[in-house]
Coordinates of N, CA and C in Angstrom, one line a residue:
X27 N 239.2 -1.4 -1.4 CA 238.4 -1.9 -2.5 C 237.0 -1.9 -2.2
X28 N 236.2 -1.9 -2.9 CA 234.7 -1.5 -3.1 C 234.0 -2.6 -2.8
X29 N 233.4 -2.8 -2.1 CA 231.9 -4.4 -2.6 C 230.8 -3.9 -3.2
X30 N 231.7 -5.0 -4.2 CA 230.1 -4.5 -5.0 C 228.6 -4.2 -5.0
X31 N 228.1 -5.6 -4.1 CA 226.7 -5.4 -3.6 C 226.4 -3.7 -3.5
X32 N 227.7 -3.7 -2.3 CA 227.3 -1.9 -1.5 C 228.0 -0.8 -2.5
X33 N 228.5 -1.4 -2.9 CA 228.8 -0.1 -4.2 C 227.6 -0.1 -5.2
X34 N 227.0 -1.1 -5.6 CA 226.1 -0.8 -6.7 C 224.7 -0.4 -5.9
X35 N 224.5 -1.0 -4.7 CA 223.4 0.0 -3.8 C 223.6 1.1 -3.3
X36 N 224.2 1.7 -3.0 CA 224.4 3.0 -3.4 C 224.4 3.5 -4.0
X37 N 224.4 3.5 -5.5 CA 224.6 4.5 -6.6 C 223.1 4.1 -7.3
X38 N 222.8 2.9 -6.6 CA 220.8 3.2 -6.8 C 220.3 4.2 -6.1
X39 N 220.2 4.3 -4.7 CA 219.7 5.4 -3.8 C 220.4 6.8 -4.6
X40 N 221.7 6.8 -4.8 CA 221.7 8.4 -5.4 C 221.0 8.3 -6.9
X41 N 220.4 7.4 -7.8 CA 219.6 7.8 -8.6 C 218.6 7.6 -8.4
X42 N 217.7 7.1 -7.2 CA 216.1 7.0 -7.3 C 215.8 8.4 -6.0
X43 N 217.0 8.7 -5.5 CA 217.0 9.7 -4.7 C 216.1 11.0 -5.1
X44 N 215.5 11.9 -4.0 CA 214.6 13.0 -4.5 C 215.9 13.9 -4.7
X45 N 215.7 14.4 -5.8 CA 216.7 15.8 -6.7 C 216.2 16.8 -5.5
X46 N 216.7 18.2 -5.4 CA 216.8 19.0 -4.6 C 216.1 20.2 -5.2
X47 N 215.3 21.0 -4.5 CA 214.4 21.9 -4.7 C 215.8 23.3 -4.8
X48 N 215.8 23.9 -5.5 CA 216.8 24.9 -5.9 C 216.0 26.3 -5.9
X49 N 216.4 27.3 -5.4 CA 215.9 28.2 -5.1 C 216.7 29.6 -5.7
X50 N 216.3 30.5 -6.6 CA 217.3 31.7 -7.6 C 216.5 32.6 -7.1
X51 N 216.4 33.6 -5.9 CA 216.2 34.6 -5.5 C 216.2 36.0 -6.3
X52 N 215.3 36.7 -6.5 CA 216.1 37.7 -8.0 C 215.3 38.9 -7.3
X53 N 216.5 40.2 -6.3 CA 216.0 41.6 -6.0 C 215.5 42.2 -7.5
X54 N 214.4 42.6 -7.6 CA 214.0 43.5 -8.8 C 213.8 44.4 -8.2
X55 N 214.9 45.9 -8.5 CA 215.4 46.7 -8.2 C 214.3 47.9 -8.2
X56 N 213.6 47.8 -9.7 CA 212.4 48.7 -9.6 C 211.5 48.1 -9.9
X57 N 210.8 46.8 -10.0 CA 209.7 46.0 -9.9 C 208.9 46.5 -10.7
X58 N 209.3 46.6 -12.1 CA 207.8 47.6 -12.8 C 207.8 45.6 -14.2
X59 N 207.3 46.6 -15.2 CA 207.3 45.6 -16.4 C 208.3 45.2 -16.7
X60 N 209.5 45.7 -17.2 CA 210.4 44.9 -17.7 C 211.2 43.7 -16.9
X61 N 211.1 44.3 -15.5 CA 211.7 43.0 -14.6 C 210.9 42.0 -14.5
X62 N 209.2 42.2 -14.7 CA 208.9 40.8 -14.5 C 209.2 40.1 -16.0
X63 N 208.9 40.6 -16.8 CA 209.4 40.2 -18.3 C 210.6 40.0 -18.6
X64 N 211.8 40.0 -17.6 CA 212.7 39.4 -17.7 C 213.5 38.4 -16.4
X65 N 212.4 38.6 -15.5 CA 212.2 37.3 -14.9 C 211.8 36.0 -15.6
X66 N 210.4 36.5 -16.2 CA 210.0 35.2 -17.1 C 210.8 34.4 -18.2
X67 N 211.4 35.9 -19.2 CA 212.6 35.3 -20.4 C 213.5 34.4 -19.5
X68 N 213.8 34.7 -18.0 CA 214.6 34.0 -17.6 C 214.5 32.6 -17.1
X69 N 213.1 32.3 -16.3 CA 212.4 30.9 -16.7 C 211.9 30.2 -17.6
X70 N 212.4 31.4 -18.8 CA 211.6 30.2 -20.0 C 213.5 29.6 -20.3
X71 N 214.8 30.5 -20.3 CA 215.4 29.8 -20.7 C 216.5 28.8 -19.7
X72 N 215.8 28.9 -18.5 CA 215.6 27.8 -17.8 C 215.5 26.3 -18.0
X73 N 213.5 26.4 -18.4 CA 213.0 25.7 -18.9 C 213.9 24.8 -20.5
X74 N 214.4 25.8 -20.7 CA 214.9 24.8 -22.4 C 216.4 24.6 -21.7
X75 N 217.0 25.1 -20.8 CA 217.9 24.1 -20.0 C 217.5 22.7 -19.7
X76 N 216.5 22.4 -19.3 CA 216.0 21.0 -19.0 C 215.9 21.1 -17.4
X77 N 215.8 22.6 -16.8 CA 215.1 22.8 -15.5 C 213.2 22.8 -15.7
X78 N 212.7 23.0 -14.0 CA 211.2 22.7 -14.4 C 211.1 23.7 -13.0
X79 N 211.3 25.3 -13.9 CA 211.0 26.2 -12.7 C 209.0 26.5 -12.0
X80 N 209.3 27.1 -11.5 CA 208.1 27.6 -11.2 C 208.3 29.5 -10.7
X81 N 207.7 30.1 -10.7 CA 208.1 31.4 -10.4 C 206.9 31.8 -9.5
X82 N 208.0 32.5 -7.8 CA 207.1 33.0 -6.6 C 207.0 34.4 -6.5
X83 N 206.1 34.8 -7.2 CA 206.1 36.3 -7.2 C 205.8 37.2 -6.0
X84 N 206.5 38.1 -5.5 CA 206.3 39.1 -4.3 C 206.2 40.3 -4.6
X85 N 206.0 40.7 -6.2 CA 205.8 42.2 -6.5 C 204.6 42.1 -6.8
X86 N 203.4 41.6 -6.5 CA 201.9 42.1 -6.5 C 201.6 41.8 -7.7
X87 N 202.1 41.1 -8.3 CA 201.8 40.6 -9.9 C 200.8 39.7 -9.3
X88 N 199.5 39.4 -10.4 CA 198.8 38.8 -10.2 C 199.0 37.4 -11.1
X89 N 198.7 36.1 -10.4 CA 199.6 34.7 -10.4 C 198.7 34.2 -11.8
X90 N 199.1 32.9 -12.2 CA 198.9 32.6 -14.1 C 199.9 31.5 -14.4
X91 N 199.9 31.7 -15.7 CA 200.7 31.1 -16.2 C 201.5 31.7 -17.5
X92 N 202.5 31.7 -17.4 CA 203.7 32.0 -18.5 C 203.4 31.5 -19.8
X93 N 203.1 32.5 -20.9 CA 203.4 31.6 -22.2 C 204.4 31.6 -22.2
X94 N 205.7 30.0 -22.6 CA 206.9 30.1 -22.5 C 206.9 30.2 -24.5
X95 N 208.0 31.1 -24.3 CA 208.7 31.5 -26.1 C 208.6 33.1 -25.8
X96 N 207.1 33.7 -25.3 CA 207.5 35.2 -25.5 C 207.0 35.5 -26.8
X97 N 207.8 36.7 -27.2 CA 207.3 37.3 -28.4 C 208.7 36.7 -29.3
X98 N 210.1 36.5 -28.9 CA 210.8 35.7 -29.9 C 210.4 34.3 -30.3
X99 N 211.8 33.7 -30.5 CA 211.6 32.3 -31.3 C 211.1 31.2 -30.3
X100 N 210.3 30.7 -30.5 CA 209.8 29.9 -29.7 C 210.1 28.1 -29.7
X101 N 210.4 27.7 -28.7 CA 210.9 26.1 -29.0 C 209.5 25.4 -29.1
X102 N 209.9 24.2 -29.4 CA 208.9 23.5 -29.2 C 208.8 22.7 -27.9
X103 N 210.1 22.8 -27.1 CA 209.6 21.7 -26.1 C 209.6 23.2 -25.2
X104 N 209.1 24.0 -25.4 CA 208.8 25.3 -24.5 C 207.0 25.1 -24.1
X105 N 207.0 25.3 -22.4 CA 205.8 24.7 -21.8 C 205.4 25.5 -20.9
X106 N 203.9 26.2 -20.5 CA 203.5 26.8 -19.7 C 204.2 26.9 -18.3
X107 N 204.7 28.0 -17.8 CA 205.1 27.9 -16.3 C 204.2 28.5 -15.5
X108 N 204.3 27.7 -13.9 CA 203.5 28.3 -13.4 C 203.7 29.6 -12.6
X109 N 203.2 31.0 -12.3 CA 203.6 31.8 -11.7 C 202.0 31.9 -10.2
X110 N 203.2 32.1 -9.3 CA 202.2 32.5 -7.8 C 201.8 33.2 -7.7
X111 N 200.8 34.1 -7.2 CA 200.9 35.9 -6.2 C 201.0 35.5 -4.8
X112 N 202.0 35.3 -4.3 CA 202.4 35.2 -2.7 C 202.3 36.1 -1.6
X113 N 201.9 37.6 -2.8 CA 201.9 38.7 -1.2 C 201.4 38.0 0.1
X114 N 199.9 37.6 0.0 CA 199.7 36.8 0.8 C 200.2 35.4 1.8
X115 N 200.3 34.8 0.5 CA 200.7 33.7 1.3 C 202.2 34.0 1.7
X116 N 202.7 34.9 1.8 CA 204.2 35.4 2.2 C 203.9 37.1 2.8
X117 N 202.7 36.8 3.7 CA 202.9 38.3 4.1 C 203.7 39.0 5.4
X118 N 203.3 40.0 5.7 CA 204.3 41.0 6.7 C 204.7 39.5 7.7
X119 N 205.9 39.5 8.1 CA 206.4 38.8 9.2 C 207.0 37.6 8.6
X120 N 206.7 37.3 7.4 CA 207.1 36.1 7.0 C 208.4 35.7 6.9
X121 N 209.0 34.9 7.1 CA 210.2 34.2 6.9 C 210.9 33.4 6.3
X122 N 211.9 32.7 6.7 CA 212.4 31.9 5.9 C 212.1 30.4 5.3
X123 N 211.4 30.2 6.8 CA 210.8 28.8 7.0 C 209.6 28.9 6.3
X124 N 208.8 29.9 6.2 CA 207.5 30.1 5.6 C 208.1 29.9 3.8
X125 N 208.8 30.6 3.5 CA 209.4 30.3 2.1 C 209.2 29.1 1.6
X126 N 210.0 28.4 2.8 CA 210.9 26.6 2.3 C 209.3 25.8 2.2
X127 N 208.3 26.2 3.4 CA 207.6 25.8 3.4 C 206.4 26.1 2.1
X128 N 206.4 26.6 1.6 CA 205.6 27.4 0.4 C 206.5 26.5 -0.5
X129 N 207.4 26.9 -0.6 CA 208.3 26.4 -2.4 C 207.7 24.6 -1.8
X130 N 208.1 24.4 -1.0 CA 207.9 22.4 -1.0 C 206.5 22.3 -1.2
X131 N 205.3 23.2 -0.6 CA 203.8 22.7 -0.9 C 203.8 22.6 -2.6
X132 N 204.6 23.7 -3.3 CA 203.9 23.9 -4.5 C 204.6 22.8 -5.6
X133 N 206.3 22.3 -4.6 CA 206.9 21.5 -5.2 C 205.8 19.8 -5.3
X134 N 205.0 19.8 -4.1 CA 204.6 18.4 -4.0 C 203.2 18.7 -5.0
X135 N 202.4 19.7 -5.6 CA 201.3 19.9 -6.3 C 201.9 19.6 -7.7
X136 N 203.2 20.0 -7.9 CA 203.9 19.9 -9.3 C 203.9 18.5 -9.4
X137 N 203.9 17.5 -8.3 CA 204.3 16.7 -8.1 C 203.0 15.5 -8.6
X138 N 201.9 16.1 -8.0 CA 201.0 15.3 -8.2 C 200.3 15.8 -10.1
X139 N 200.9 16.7 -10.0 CA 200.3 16.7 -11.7 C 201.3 16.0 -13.0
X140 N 202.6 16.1 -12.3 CA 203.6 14.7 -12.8 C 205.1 16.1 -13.6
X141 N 204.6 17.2 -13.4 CA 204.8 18.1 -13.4 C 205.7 19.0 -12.1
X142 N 206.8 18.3 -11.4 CA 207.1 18.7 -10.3 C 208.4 19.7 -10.8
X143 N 208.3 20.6 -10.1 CA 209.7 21.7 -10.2 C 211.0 22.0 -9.2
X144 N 211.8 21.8 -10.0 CA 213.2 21.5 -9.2 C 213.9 23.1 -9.2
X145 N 213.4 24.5 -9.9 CA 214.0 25.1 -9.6 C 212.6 26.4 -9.0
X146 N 212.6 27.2 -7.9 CA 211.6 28.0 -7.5 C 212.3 29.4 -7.6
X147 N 211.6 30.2 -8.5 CA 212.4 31.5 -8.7 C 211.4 32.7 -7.8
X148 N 212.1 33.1 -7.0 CA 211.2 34.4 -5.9 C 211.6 35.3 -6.6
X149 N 210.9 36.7 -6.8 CA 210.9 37.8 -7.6 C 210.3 39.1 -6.8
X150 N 211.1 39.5 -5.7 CA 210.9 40.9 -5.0 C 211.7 42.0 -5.0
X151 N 211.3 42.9 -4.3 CA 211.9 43.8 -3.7 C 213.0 43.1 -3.4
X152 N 214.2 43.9 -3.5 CA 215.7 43.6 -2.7 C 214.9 43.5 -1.1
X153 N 215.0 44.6 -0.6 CA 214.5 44.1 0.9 C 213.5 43.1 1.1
X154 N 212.5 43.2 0.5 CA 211.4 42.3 1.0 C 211.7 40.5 0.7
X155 N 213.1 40.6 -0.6 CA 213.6 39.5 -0.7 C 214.6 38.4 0.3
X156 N 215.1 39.8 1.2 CA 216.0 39.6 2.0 C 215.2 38.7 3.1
X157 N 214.1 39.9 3.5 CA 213.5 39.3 4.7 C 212.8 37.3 4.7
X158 N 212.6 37.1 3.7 CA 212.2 35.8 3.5 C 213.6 35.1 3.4
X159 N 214.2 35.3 2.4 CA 215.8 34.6 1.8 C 217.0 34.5 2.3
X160 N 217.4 35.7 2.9 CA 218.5 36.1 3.3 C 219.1 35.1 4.3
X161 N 218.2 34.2 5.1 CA 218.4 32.9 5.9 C 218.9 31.5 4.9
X162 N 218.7 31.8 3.6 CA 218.7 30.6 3.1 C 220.3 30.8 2.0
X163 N 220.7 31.6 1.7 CA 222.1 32.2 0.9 C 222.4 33.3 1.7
X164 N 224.0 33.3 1.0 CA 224.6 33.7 2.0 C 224.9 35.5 1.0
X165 N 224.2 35.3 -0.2 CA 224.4 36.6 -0.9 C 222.7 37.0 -1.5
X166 N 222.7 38.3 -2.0 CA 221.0 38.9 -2.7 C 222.0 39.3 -3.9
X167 N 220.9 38.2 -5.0 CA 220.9 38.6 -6.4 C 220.3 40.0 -6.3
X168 N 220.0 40.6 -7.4 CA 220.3 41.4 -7.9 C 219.6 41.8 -9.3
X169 N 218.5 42.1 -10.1 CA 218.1 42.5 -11.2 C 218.3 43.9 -11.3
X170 N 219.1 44.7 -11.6 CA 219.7 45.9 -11.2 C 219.6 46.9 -12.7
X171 N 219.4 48.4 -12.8 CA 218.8 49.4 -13.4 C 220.6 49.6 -13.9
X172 N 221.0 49.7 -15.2 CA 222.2 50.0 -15.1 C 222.1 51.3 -15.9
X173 N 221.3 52.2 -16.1 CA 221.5 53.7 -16.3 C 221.7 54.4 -14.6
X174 N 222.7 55.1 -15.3 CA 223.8 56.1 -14.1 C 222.8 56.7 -12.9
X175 N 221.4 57.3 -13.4 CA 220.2 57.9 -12.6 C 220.0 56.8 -11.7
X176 N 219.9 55.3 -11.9 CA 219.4 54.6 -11.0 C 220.4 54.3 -10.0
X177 N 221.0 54.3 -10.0 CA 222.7 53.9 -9.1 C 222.5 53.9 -8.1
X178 N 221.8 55.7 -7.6 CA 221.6 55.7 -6.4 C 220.4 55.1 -5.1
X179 N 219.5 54.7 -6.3 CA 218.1 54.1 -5.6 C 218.7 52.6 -5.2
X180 N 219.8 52.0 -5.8 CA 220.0 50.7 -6.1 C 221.4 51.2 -4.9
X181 N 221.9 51.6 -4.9 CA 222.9 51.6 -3.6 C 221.9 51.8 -2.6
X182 N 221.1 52.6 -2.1 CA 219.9 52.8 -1.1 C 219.3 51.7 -1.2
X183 N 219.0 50.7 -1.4 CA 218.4 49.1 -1.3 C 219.7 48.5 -0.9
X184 N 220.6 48.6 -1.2 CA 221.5 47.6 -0.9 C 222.2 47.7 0.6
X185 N 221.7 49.0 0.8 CA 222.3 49.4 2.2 C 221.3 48.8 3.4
X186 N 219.9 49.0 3.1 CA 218.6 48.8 3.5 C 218.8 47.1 3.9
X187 N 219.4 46.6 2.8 CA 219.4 44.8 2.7 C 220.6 44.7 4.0
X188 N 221.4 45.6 3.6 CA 222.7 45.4 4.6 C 222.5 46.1 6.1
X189 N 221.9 46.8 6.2 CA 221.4 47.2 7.9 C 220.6 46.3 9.0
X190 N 219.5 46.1 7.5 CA 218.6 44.9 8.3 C 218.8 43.7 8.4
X191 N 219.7 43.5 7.3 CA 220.6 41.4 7.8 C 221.5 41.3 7.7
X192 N 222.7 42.1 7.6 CA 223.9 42.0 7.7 C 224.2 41.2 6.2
X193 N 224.0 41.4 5.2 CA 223.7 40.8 4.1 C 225.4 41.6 3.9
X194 N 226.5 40.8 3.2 CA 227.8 41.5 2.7 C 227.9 41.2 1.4
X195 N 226.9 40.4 1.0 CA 227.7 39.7 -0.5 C 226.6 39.7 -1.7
X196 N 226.7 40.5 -2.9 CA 225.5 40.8 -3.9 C 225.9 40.0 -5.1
X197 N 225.0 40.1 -5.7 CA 225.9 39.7 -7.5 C 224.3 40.6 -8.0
X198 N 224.9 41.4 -9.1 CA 224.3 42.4 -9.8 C 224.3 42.6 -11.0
X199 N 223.1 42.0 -11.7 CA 223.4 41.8 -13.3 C 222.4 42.6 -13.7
X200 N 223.0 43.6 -14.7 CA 222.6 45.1 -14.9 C 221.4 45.0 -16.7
X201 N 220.3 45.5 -16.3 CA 220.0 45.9 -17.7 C 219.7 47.2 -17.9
X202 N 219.1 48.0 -18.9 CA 219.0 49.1 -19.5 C 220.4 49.9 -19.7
X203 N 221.3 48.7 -19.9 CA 223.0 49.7 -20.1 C 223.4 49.6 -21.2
X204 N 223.8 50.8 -22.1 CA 223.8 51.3 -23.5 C 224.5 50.0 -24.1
X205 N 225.6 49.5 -23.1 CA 226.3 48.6 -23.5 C 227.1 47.6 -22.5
X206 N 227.9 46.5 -22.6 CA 228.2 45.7 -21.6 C 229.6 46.4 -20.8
X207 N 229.8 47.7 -21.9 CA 231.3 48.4 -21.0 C 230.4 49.1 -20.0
X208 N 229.5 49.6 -20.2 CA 228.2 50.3 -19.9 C 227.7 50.1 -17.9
X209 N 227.6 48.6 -18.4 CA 227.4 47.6 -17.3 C 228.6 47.6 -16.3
X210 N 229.4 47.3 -16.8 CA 230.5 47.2 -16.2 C 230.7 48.6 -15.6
X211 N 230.8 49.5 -16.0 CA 231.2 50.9 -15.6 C 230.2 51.1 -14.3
X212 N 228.9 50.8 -14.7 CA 227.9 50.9 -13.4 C 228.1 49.9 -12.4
X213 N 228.6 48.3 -12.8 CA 229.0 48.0 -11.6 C 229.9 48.8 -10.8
X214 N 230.9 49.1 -11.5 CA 232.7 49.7 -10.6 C 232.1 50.6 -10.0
X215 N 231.2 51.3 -9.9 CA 230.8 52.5 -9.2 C 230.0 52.2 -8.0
X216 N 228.8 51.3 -8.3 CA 228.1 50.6 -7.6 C 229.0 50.3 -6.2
X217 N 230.2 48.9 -7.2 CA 230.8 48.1 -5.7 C 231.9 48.5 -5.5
X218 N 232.2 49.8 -5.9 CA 233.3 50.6 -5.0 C 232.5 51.3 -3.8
X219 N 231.5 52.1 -4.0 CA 231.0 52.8 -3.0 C 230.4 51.9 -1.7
X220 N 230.0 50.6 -2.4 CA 229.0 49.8 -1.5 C 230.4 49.1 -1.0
X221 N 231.4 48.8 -1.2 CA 232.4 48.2 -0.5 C 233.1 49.1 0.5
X222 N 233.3 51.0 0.1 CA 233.9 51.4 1.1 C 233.1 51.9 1.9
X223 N 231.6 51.9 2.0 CA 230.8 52.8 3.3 C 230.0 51.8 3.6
X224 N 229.8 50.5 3.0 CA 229.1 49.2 3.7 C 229.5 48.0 3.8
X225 N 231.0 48.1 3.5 CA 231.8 47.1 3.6 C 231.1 45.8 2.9
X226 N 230.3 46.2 2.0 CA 229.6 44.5 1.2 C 230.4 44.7 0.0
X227 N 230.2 43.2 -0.7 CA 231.4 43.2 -1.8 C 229.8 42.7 -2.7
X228 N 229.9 43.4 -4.3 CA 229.0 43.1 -5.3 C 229.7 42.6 -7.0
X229 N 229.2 41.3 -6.6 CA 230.0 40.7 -8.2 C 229.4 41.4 -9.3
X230 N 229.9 40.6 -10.3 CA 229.5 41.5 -11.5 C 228.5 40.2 -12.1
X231 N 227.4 40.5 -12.5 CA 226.7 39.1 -12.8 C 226.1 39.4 -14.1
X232 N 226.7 40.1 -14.7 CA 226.7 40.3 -16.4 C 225.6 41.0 -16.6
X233 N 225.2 41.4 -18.1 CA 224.4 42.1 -18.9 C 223.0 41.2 -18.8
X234 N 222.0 41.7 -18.4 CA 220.5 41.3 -18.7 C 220.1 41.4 -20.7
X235 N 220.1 40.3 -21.3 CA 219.6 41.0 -22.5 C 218.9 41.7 -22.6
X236 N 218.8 42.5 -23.7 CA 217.8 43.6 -24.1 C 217.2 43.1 -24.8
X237 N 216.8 42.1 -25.3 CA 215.6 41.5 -26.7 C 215.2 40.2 -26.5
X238 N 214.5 39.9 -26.8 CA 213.8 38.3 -26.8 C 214.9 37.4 -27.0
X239 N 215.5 37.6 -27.8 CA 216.7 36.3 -28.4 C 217.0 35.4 -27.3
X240 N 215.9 33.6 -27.9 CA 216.2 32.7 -26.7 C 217.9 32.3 -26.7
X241 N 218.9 33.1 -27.4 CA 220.0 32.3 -27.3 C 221.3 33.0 -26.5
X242 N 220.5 34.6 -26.6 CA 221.1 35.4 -25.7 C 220.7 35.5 -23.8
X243 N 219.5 34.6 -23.7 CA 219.2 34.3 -22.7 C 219.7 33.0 -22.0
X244 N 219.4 32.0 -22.7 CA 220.6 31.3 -22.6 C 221.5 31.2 -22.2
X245 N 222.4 31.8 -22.6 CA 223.5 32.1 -22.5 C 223.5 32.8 -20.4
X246 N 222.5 33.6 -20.4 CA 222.5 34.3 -19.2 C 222.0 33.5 -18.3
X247 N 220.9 32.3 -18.7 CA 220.5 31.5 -17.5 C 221.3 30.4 -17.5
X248 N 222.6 30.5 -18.0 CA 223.5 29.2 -17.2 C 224.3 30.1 -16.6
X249 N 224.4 31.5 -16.5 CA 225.3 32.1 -15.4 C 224.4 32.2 -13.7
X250 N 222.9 32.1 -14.4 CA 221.5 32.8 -13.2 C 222.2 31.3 -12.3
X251 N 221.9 30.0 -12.6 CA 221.6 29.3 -12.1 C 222.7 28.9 -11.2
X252 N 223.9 29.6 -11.8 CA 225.1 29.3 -10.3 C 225.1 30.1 -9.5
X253 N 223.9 31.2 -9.2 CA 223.1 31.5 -8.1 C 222.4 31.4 -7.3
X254 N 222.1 29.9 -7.6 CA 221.1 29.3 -6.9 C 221.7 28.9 -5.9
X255 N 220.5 27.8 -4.5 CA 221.1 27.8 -3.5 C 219.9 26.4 -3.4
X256 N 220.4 25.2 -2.9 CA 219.0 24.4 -2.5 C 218.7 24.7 -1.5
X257 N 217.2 24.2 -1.6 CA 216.4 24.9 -0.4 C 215.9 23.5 0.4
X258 N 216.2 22.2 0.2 CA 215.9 21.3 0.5 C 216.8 21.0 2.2
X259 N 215.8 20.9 3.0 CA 216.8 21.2 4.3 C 217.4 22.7 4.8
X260 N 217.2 23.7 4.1 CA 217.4 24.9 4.6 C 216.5 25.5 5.3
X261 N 217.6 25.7 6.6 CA 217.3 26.8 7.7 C 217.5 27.5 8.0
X262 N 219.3 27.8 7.7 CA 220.0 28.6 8.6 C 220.7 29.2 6.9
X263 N 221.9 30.1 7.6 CA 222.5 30.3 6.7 C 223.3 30.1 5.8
X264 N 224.2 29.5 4.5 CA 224.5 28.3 4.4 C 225.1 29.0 3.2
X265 N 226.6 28.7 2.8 CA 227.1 29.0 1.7 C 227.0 27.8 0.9
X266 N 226.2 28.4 -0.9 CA 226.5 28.0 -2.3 C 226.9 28.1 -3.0

């Protein structure tokens, strides 16, 4: 049986307790405009989850802030995000610890504007994502080209990810595919090949929308976010 005193003090500390810095790693496969613009659609519908992302950019984008809504429907409790340019502060050699240590500086600034973020979204290269992340989850998301021409550049990154860290485990959610059978057909091809000549296994992590629609994004950022991984205390490698 329970005492109460110590039953009801404890279930104080797990609610005045610090919530956990969450980390959604996202390979952008070809790093041009539409990935970062569907990075952001995917922070903004984040944000109308009732997360409070921030986004760490490593594709040379230069740092700002997000109109949240876009060019669709716009919420009202939709609120400026903040985005980094990290090349620097994440350059050649950097690691994992350099990561945790970056996401927590920017978490305690959030912190002092009252404004703190519980989810920190990184946005590189598959490899250059690995090299910082790949210590902190045990798999590399994935923003992946799902017309047939790309296949091959996106198997050649995933091999790249898998030579240099032993990386086995992907999830790969496809956009530019005519359709979601589309998607799916590009995965089966994808994680057949990448399963028999690099022995890594690649989930299927659904259709990237193709249009602003906050409800079809939605929809995709409560799949993003059982991606994530906390970064609070991470050092090593660690299944989530």
């Amino acid at each position: 049986m329970f005492e109460r005193g110590l039953d009801q003090a404890f279930g104080l500390r797990r609610l005045f307790a610090p919530q956990p810095l969450w980390l959604l790693g996202l390979g952008c496969a070809r790093g041009d405009a539409s990935d970062r613009a569907g990075v952001a659609a995917l922070a903004q519908a984040l944000q109308r989850a009732g997360r409070r992302p921030v986004l760490i950019d490593l594709l040379g984008e230069r740092g700002g802030r997000i109109d949240a809504g876009g060019r669709g429907q716009r919420s009202s409790t939709d609120r400026a995000i903040d985005r980094i340019d990290a090349c620097e502060m994440l350059g050649e050699g950097a690691t994992a610890h350099d990561l945790v240590a970056l996401a927590n500086r920017l978490r305690g600034q959030g912190r002092q504007r009252g404004a703190e973020p519980d989810v920190a979204l990184v946005m590189a290269d598959p490899l250059r994502l690995a090299d910082v992340a790949a210590a902190l989850n045990d798999r590399i998301v994935l923003f992946a080209p799902g017309d047939a021409s790309s296949l091959a550049r996106l198997y050649a990154q995933v091999k790249a990810v898998r030579l240099a860290h032993g990386v086995t485990r992907y999830v790969a959610a496809f956009r530019d595919a005519r359709s979601r059978q589309g998607a799916l057909d590009a995965h089966r091809r994808l994680a057949d090949t990448a399963a028999r000549f690099l022995g890594a296994a690649i989930e299927f992590g659904g259709l990237i929308p193709a249009d602003r629609d906050p409800r079809a994004w939605d929809r995709f950022a409560a799949d993003a976010i059982g991606w994530a991984c906390p970064l609070d205390g991470a050092h090593a490698p660690a299944a989530c």
